XYZ file of C-alpha atoms in Angstrom:
177
model
C 119.736 -93.775 -2.507
C 118.863 -93.755 -6.212
C 118.306 -90.005 -6.186
C 121.764 -89.386 -4.734
C 123.301 -91.756 -7.257
C 121.532 -89.964 -10.109
C 122.675 -86.549 -8.893
C 126.294 -87.649 -8.573
C 126.283 -89.067 -12.113
C 124.315 -86.252 -13.706
C 126.550 -83.953 -15.797
C 127.135 -80.607 -14.072
C 126.636 -78.672 -17.300
C 122.967 -79.760 -17.378
C 122.193 -78.677 -13.811
C 120.135 -75.534 -13.491
C 120.758 -73.519 -10.327
C 117.581 -72.364 -8.624
C 117.984 -68.987 -6.946
C 116.005 -65.957 -5.909
C 115.215 -63.729 -8.893
C 114.981 -59.980 -8.496
C 111.685 -58.208 -9.203
C 111.205 -55.665 -12.011
C 112.949 -52.331 -11.390
C 109.912 -50.541 -10.015
C 108.623 -53.427 -7.851
C 109.368 -55.068 -4.529
C 109.300 -58.796 -3.916
C 107.489 -60.362 -0.982
C 108.518 -63.982 -0.380
C 106.198 -65.888 1.964
C 106.064 -69.345 3.490
C 104.216 -71.232 6.198
C 105.252 -74.170 8.353
C 102.987 -76.593 10.218
C 103.344 -79.659 12.427
C 100.030 -81.557 12.635
C 100.811 -83.360 15.896
C 101.109 -80.089 17.808
C 98.965 -77.581 15.841
C 102.029 -75.328 15.941
C 102.748 -73.241 12.923
C 105.086 -70.534 11.839
C 105.081 -67.968 9.093
C 108.009 -66.250 7.443
C 108.162 -63.379 5.021
C 110.763 -61.102 3.533
C 110.455 -57.989 1.399
C 113.339 -56.962 -0.866
C 113.812 -54.541 -3.715
C 115.397 -55.177 -7.115
C 118.883 -54.541 -5.658
C 118.351 -57.334 -3.088
C 118.269 -54.700 -0.353
C 116.217 -55.994 2.521
C 113.259 -53.803 3.319
C 112.092 -56.032 6.157
C 111.886 -59.627 7.379
C 109.226 -60.801 9.731
C 107.905 -63.969 11.274
C 105.146 -65.160 13.547
C 104.557 -68.244 15.672
C 100.928 -69.220 15.443
C 98.371 -71.948 16.031
C 97.085 -73.252 12.728
C 95.305 -76.347 11.508
C 97.116 -76.878 8.197
C 100.099 -75.755 6.156
C 97.616 -73.968 3.884
C 96.357 -72.001 6.902
C 99.974 -71.067 7.788
C 100.659 -69.962 4.192
C 97.464 -67.933 4.114
C 98.468 -66.131 7.330
C 101.939 -65.516 5.861
C 100.284 -63.861 2.856
C 97.997 -61.759 5.046
C 100.850 -60.601 7.296
C 103.066 -59.853 4.295
C 100.406 -57.798 2.521
C 99.662 -55.970 5.785
C 103.326 -55.006 6.177
C 103.581 -53.969 2.504
C 100.543 -51.710 2.900
C 101.836 -50.293 6.214
C 105.194 -49.465 4.600
C 103.442 -47.918 1.562
C 104.858 -50.560 -0.764
C 102.311 -50.655 -3.549
C 104.062 -52.428 -6.414
C 104.716 -55.860 -5.010
C 105.403 -59.264 -6.521
C 104.387 -62.013 -4.081
C 106.176 -65.356 -4.334
C 105.259 -68.566 -2.558
C 106.082 -72.216 -3.025
C 102.433 -73.130 -2.306
C 100.450 -73.767 -5.480
C 97.421 -74.540 -3.309
C 97.524 -71.023 -1.868
C 97.764 -69.436 -5.309
C 94.813 -71.431 -6.602
C 92.550 -71.153 -3.600
C 92.982 -67.450 -2.822
C 90.743 -66.700 -5.808
C 88.131 -69.375 -5.075
C 85.499 -69.624 -2.391
C 86.996 -71.063 0.769
C 84.381 -71.251 3.522
C 86.837 -72.416 6.177
C 89.132 -69.388 5.836
C 86.769 -66.931 4.145
C 87.618 -64.037 6.502
C 91.372 -64.362 5.946
C 90.875 -64.768 2.175
C 88.630 -61.680 2.117
C 91.267 -59.658 3.997
C 93.968 -60.828 1.562
C 91.791 -59.950 -1.436
C 91.102 -56.511 0.052
C 94.844 -55.826 0.377
C 95.504 -57.188 -3.117
C 92.914 -54.787 -4.542
C 94.408 -51.826 -2.635
C 97.947 -52.489 -3.844
C 99.003 -51.393 -7.317
C 98.981 -54.463 -9.510
C 100.228 -57.101 -7.073
C 101.267 -60.298 -8.764
C 100.977 -63.679 -7.053
C 103.604 -66.039 -8.403
C 104.733 -69.603 -7.714
C 108.404 -70.260 -7.058
C 110.302 -73.380 -6.115
C 111.187 -73.903 -2.457
C 114.897 -73.525 -3.255
C 114.292 -69.931 -4.413
C 112.189 -69.165 -1.346
C 114.842 -70.154 1.196
C 114.742 -67.194 3.566
C 110.958 -67.245 4.014
C 111.090 -71.027 4.414
C 113.827 -70.791 7.071
C 111.981 -68.053 8.981
C 108.735 -70.046 9.023
C 110.405 -73.296 10.069
C 112.489 -71.588 12.756
C 109.504 -69.815 14.238
C 107.420 -72.985 14.316
C 110.192 -74.932 16.071
C 111.279 -72.292 18.576
C 110.722 -73.140 22.212
C 111.497 -69.636 23.500
C 109.091 -69.081 26.435
C 109.129 -65.328 25.798
C 107.818 -65.875 22.288
C 104.246 -64.673 22.074
C 101.936 -66.709 19.848
C 100.376 -64.675 17.005
C 102.753 -61.743 17.548
C 104.504 -60.501 14.434
C 108.283 -60.144 14.906
C 110.047 -57.734 12.558
C 113.833 -57.829 12.040
C 116.119 -54.920 11.205
C 118.964 -57.345 10.548
C 118.979 -60.897 9.277
C 118.610 -63.491 12.030
C 121.781 -65.555 12.500
C 120.137 -68.801 11.321
C 119.242 -67.200 7.958
C 122.621 -65.608 7.255
C 124.018 -68.607 5.345
C 120.936 -68.659 3.091
C 121.497 -65.039 2.107
C 125.118 -65.533 1.089
């Protein structure tokens, strides 16, 4: 209740809007996010690749079994880098709202060493990829894709299958506007 009260009484001129920022002119931006519910071991990953004109290159998501939100974020990174490499996107700026992922990708992680090694291999193959932290509010599409995929009860949905969209899914349309 105090937070709401503060926000209502906080002067609008001091509010800073948090939005998606375009990448440098010669780069693409890969936004990634993972979602996890401990009670069910269900996870979801969401990613989107856009250019500096906000033109969508691709959006993709995957429902998966994971054991932590870090694991889901790590898989989101791996899937995103895989798609970037497959589409010959070499100059990529990767954004995530997971500081843990950014820190741990460069350190020894015995539990997920194979996934980390695959991510590092892709990062070395791409031309100067940059891993960057962003706030959740600026990572809305990837967050919505990951959450949606984790929650979906669609019986036709195959676990660990990567779904690629040509158009924005209806649930993400309001985030893009």
